[in-house]
PDB file of N, CA and C in Angstrom:
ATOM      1  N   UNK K   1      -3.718  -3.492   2.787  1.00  0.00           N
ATOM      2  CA  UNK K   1      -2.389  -3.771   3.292  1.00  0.00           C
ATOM      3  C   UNK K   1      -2.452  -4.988   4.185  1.00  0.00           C
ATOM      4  N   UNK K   2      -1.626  -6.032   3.554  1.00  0.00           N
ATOM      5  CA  UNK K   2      -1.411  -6.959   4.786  1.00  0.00           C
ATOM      6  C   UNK K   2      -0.641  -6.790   6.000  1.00  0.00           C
ATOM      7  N   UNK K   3      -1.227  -7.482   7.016  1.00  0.00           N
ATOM      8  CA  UNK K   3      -0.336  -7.080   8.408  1.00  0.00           C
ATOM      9  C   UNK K   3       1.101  -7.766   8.404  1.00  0.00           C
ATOM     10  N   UNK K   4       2.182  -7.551   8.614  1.00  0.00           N
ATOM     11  CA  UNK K   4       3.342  -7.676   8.817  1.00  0.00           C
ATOM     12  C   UNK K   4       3.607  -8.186  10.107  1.00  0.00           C
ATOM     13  N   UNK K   5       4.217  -9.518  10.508  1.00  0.00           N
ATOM     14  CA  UNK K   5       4.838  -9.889  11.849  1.00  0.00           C
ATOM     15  C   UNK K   5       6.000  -9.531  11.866  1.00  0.00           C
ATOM     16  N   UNK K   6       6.742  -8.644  12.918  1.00  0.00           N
ATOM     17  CA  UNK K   6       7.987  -8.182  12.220  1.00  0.00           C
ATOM     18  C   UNK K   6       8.836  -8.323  14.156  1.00  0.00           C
ATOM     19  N   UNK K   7      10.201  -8.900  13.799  1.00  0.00           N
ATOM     20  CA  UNK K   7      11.036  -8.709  14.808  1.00  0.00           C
ATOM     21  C   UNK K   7      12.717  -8.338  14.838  1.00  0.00           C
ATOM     22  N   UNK K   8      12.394  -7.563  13.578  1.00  0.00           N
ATOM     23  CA  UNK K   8      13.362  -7.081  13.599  1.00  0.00           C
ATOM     24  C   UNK K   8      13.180  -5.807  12.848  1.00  0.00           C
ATOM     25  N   UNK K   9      14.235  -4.673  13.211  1.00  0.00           N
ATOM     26  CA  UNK K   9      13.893  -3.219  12.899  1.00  0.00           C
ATOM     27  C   UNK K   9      14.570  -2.762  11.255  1.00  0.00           C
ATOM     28  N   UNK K  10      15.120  -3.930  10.955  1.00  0.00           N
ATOM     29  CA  UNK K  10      15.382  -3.863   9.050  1.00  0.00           C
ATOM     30  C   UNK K  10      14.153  -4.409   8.595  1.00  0.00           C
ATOM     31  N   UNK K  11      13.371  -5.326   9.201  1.00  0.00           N
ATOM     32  CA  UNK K  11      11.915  -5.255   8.313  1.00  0.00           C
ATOM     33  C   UNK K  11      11.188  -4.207   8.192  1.00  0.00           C
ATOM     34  N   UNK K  12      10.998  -3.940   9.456  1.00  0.00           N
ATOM     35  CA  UNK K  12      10.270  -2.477   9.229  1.00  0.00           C
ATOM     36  C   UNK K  12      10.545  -1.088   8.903  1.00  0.00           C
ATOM     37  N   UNK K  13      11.635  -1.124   8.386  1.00  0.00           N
ATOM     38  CA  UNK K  13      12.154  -0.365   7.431  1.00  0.00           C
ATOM     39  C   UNK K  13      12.278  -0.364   6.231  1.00  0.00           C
ATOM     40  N   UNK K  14      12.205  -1.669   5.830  1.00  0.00           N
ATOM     41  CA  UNK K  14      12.652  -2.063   4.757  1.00  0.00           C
ATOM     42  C   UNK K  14      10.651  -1.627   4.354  1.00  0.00           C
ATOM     43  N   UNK K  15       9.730  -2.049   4.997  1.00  0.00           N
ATOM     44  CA  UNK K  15       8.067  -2.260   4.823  1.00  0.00           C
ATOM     45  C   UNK K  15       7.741  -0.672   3.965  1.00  0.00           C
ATOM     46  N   UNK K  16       8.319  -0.195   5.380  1.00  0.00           N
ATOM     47  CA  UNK K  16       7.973   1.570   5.247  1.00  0.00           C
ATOM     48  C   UNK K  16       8.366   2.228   4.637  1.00  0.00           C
ATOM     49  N   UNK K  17       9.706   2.052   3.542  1.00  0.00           N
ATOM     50  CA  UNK K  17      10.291   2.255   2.739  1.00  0.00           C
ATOM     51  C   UNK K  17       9.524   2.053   1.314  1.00  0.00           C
ATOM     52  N   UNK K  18       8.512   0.611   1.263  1.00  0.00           N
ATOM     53  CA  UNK K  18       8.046   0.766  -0.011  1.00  0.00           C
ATOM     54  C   UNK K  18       6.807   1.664   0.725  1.00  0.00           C
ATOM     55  N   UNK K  19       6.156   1.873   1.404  1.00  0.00           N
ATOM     56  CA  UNK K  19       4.998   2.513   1.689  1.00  0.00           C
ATOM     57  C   UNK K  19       4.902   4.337   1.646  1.00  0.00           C
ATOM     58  N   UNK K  20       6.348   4.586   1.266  1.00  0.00           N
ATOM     59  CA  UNK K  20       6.195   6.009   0.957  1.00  0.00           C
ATOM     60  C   UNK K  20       5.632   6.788   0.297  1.00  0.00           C
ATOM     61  N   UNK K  21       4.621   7.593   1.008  1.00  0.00           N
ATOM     62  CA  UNK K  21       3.697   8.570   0.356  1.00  0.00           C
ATOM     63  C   UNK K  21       1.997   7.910   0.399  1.00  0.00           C
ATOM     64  N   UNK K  22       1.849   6.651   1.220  1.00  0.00           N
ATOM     65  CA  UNK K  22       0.571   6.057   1.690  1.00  0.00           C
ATOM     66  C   UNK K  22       0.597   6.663   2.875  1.00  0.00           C
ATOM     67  N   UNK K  23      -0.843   6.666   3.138  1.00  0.00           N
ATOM     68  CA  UNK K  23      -1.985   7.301   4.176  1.00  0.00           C
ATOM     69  C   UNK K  23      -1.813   6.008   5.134  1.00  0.00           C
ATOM     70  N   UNK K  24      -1.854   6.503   6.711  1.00  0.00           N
ATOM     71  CA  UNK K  24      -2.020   5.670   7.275  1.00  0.00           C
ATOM     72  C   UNK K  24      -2.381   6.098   8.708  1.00  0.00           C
ATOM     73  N   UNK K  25      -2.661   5.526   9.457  1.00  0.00           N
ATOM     74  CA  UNK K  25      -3.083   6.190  11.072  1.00  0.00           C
ATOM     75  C   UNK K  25      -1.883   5.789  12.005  1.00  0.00           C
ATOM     76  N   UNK K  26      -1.901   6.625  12.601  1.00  0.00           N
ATOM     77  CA  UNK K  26      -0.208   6.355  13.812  1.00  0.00           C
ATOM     78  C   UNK K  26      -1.346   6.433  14.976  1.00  0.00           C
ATOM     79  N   UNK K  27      -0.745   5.288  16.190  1.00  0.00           N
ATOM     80  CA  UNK K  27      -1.572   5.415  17.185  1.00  0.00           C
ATOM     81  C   UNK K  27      -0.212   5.893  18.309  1.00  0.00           C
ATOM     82  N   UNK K  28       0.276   6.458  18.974  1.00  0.00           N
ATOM     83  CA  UNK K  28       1.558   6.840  19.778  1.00  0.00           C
ATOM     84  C   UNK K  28       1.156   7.094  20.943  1.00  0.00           C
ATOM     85  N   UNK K  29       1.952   6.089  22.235  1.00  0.00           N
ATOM     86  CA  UNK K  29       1.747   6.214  23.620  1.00  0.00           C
ATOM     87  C   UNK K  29       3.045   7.352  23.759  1.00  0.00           C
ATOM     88  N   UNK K  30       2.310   8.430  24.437  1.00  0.00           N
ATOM     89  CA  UNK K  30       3.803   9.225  24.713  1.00  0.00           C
ATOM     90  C   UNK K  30       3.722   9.202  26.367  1.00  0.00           C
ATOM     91  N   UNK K  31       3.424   8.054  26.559  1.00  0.00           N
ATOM     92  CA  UNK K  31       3.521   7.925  28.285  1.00  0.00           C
ATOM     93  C   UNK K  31       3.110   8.653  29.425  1.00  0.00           C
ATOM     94  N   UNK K  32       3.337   8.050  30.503  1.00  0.00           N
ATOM     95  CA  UNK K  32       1.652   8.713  31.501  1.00  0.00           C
ATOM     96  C   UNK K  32       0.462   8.771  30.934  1.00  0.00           C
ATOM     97  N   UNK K  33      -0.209   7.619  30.393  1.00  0.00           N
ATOM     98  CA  UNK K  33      -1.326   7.649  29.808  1.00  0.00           C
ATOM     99  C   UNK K  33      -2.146   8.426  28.669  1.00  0.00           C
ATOM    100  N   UNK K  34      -0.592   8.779  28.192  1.00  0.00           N
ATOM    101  CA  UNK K  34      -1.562   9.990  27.003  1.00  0.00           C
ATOM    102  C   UNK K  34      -1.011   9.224  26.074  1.00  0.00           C
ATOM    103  N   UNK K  35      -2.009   9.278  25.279  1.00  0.00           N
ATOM    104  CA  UNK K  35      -1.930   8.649  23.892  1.00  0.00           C
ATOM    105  C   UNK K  35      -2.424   9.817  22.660  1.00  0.00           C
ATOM    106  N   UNK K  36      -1.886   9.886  21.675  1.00  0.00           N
ATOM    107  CA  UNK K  36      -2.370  10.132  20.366  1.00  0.00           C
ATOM    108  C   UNK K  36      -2.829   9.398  18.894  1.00  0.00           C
ATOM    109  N   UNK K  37      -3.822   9.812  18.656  1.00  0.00           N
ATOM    110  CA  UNK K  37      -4.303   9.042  17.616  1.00  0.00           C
ATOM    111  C   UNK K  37      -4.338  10.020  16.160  1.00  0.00           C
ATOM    112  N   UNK K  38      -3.440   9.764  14.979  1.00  0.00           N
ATOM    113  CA  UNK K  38      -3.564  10.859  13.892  1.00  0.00           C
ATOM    114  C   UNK K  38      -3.625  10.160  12.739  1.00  0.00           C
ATOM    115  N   UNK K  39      -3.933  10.844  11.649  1.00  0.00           N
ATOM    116  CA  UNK K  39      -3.861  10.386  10.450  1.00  0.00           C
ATOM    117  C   UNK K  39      -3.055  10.966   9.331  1.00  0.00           C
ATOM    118  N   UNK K  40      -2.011  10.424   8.962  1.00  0.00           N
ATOM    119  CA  UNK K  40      -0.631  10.932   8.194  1.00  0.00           C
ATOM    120  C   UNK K  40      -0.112  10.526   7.128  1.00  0.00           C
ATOM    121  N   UNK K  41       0.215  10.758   6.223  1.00  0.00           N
ATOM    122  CA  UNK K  41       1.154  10.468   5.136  1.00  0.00           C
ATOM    123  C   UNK K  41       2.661  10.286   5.660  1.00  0.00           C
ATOM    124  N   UNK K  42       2.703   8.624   5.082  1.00  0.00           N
ATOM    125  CA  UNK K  42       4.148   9.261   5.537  1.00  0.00           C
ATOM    126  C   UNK K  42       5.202   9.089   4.482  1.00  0.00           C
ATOM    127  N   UNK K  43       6.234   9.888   4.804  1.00  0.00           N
ATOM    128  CA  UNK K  43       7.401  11.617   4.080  1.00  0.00           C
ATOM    129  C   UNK K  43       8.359  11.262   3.449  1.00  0.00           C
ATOM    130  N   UNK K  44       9.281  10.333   4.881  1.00  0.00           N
ATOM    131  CA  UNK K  44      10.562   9.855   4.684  1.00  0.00           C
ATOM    132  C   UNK K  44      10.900   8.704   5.296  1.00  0.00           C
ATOM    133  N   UNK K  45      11.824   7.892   4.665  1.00  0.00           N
ATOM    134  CA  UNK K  45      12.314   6.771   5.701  1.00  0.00           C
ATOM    135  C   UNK K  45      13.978   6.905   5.681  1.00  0.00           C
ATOM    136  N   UNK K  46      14.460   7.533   7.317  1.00  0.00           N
ATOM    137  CA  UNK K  46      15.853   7.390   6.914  1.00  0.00           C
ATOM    138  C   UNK K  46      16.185   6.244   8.089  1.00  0.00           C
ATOM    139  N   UNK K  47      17.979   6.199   8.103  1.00  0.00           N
ATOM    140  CA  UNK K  47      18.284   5.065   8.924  1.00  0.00           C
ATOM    141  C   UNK K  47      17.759   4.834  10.338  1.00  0.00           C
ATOM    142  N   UNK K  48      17.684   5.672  10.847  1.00  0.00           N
ATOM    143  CA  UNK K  48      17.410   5.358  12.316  1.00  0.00           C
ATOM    144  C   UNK K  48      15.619   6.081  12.723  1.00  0.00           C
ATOM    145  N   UNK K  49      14.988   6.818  12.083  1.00  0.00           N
ATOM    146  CA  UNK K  49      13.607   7.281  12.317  1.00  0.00           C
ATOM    147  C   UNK K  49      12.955   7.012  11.046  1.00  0.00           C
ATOM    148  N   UNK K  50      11.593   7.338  10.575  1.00  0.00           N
ATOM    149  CA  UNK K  50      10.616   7.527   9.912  1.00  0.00           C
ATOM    150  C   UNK K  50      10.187   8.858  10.021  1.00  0.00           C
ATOM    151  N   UNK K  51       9.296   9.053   8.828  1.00  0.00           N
ATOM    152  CA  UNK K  51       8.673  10.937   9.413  1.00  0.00           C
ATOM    153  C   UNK K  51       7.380  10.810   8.486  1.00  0.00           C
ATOM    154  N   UNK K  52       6.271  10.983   9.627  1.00  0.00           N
ATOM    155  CA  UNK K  52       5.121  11.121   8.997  1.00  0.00           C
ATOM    156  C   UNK K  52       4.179  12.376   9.253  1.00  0.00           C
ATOM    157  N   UNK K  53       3.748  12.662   8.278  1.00  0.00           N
ATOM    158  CA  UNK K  53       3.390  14.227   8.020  1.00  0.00           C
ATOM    159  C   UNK K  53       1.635  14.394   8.189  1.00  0.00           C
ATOM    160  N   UNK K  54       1.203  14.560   9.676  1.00  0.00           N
ATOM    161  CA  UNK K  54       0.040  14.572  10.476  1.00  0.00           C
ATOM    162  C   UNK K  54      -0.414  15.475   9.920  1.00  0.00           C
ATOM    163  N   UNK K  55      -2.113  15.172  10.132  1.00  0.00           N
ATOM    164  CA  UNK K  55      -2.843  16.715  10.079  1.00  0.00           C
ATOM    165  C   UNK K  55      -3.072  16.996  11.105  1.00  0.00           C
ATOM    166  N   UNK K  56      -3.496  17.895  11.652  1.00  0.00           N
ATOM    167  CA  UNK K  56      -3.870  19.121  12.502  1.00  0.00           C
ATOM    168  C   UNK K  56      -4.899  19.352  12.773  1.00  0.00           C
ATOM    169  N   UNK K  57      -5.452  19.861  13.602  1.00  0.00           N
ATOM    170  CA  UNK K  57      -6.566  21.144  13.484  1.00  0.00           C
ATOM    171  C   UNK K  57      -6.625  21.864  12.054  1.00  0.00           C
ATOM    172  N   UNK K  58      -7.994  22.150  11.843  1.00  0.00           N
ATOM    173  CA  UNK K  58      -7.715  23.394  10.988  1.00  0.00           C
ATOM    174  C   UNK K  58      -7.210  23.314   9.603  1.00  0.00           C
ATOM    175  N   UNK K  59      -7.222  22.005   9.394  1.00  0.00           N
ATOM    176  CA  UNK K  59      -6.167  21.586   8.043  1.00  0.00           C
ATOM    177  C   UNK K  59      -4.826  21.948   7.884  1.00  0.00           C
ATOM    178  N   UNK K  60      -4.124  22.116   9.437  1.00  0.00           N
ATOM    179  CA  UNK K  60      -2.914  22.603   9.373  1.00  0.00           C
ATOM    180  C   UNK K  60      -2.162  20.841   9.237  1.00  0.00           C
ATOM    181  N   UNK K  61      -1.251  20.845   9.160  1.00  0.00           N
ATOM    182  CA  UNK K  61      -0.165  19.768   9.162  1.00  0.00           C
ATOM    183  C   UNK K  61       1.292  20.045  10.149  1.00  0.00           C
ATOM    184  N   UNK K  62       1.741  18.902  10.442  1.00  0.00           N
ATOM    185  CA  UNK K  62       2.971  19.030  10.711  1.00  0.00           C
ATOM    186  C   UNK K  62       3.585  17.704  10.371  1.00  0.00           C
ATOM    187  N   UNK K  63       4.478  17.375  10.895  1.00  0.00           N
ATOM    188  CA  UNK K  63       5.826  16.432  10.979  1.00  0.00           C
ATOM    189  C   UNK K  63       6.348  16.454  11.820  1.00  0.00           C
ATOM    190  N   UNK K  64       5.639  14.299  11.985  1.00  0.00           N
ATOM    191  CA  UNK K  64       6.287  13.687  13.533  1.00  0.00           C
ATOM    192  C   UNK K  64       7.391  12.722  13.096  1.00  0.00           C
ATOM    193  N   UNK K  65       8.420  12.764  14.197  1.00  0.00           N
ATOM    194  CA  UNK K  65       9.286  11.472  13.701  1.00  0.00           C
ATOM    195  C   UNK K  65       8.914  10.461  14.777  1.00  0.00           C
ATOM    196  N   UNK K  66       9.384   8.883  14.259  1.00  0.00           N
ATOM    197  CA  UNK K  66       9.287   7.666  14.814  1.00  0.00           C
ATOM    198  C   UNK K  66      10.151   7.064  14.862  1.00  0.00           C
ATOM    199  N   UNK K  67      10.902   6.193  15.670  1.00  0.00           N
ATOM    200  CA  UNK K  67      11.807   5.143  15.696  1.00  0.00           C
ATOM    201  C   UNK K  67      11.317   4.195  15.439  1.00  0.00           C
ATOM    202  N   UNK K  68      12.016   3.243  14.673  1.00  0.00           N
ATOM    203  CA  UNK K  68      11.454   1.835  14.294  1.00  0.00           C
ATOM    204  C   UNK K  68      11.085   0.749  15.166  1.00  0.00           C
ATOM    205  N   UNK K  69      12.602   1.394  16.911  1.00  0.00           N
ATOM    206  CA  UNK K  69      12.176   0.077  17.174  1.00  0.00           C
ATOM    207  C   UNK K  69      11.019   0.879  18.589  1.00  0.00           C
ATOM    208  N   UNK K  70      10.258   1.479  18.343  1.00  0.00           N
ATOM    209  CA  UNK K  70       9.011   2.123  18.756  1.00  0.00           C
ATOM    210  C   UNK K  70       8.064   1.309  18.172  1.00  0.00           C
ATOM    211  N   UNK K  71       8.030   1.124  16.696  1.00  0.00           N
ATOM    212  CA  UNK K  71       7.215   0.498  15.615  1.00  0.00           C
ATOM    213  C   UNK K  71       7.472  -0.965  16.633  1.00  0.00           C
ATOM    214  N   UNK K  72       8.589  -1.468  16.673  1.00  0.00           N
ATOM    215  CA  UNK K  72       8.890  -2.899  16.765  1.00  0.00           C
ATOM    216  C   UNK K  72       8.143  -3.285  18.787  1.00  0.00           C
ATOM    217  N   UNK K  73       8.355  -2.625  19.060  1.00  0.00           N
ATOM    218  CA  UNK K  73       7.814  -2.316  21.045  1.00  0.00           C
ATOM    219  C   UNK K  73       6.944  -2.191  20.964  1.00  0.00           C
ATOM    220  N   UNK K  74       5.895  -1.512  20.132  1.00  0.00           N
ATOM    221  CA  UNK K  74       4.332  -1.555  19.917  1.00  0.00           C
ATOM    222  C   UNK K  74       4.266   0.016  20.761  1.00  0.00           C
ATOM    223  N   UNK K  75       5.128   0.716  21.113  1.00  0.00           N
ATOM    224  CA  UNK K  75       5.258   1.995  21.575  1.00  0.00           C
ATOM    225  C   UNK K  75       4.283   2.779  20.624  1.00  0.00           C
ATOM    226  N   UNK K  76       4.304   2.597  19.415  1.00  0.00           N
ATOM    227  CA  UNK K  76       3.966   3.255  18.162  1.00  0.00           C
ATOM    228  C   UNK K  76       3.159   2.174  17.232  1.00  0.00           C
ATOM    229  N   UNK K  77       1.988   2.765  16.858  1.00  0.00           N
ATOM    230  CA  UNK K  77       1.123   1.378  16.116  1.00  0.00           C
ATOM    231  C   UNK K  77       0.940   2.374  15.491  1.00  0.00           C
ATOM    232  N   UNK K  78       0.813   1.225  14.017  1.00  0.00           N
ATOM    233  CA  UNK K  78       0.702   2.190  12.727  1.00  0.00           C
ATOM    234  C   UNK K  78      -0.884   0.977  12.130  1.00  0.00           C
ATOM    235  N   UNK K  79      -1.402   1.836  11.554  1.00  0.00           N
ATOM    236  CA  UNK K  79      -3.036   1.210  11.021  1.00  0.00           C
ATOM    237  C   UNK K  79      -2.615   1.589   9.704  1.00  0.00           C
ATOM    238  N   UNK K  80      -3.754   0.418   9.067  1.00  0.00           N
ATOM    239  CA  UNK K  80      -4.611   0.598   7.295  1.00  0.00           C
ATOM    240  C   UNK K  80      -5.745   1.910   7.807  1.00  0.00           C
ATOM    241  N   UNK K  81      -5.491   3.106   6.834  1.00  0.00           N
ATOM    242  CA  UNK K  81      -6.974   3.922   7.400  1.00  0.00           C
ATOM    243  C   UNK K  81      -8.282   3.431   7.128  1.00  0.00           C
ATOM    244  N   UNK K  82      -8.230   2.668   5.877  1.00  0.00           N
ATOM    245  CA  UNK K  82      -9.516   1.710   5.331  1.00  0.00           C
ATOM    246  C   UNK K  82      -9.838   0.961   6.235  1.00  0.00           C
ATOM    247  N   UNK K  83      -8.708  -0.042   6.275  1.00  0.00           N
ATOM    248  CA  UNK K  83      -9.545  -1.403   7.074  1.00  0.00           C
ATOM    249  C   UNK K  83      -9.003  -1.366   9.000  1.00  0.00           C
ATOM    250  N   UNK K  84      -8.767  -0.239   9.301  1.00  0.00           N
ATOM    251  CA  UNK K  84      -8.132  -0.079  10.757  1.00  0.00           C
ATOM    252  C   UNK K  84      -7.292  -1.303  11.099  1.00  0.00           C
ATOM    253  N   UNK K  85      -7.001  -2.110  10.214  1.00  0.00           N
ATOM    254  CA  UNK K  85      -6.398  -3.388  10.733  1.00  0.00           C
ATOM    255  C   UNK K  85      -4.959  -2.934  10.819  1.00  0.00           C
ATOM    256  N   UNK K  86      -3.948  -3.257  12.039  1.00  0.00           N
ATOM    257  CA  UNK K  86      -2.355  -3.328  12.198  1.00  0.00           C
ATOM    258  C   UNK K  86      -1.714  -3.630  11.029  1.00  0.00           C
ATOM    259  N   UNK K  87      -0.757  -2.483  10.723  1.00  0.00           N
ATOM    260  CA  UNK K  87       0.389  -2.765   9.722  1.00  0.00           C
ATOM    261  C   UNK K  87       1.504  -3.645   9.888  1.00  0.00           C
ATOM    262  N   UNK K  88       1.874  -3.748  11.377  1.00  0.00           N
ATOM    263  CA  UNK K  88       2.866  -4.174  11.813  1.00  0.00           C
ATOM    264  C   UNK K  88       2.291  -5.305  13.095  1.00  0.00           C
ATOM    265  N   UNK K  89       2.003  -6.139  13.484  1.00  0.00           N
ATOM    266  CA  UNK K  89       2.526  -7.125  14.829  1.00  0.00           C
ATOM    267  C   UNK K  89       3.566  -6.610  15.572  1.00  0.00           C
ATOM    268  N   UNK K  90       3.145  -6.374  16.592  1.00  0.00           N
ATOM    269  CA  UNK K  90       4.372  -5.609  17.718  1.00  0.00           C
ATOM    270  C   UNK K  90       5.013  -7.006  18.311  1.00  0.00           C
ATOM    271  N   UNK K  91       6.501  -6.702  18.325  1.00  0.00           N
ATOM    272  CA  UNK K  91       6.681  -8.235  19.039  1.00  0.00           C
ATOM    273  C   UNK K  91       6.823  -8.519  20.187  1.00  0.00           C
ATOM    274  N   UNK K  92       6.578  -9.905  20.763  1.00  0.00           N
ATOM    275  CA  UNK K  92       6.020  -9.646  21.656  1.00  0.00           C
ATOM    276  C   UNK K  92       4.467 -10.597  22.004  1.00  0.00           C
ATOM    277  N   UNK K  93       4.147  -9.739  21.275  1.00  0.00           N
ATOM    278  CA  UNK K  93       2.514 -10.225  21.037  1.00  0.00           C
ATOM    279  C   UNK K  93       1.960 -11.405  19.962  1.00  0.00           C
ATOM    280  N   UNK K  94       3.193 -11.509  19.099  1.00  0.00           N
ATOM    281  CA  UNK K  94       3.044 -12.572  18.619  1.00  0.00           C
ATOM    282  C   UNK K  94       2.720 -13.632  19.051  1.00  0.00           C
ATOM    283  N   UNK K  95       3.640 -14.148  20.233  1.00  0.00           N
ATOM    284  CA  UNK K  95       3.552 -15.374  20.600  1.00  0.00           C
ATOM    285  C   UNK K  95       1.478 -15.441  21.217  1.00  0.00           C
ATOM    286  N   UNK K  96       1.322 -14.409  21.480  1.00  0.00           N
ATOM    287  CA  UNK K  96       0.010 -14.753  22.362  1.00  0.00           C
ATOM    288  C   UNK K  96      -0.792 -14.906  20.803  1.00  0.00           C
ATOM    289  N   UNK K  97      -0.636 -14.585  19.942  1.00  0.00           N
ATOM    290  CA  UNK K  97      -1.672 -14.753  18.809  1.00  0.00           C
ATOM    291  C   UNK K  97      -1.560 -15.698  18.084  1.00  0.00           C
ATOM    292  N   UNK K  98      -0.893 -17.041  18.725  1.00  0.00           N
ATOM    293  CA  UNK K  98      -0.686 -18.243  17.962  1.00  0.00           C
ATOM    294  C   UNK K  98      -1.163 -19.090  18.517  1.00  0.00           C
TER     295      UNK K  98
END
């Protein structure tokens, strides 16, 4: 998967939309320093969230939702599970990587 520079929240919808039903790693700051790191399929893409379907412990699963412009704030980083490389450029950060 190539990485995507994206600054606006119809790209990354529009991205994640063809990517339905690919494996991918969600990295999610849920603030005060906790972070989660999972590995998910993801489900659905509707207008205003995403939903990607985590594993668990235990080989259990569930289903997390995301906002895009989470995706777009870098709130929410989404990985290649192969090559750990960023799906998305949070913006923002662009400018420092030029």
């Amino acid at each position: 998967m190539e990485e995507m520079e994206v600054n606006h929240v119809a790209e990354i919808q529009e991205k994640l939309t063809g990517m339905v039903g690919d494996r991918v790693k969600v990295k999610a700051n849920m603030g005060r320093t906790r972070v989660i790191e999972r590995m998910g399929i993801i489900k659905n893409v509707h207008p205003a969230v995403f939903i990607i379907e985590v594993d668990e412990r235990r080989g259990r699963k569930s289903r997390q939702s995301y906002q895009y412009v989470d995706v777009l704030t870098g709130t929410v980083e989404l990985f290649d599970p192969e090559t750990g490389e960023h799906i998305f450029t949070p913006f923002g950060t662009q400018l420092e990587e030029h």
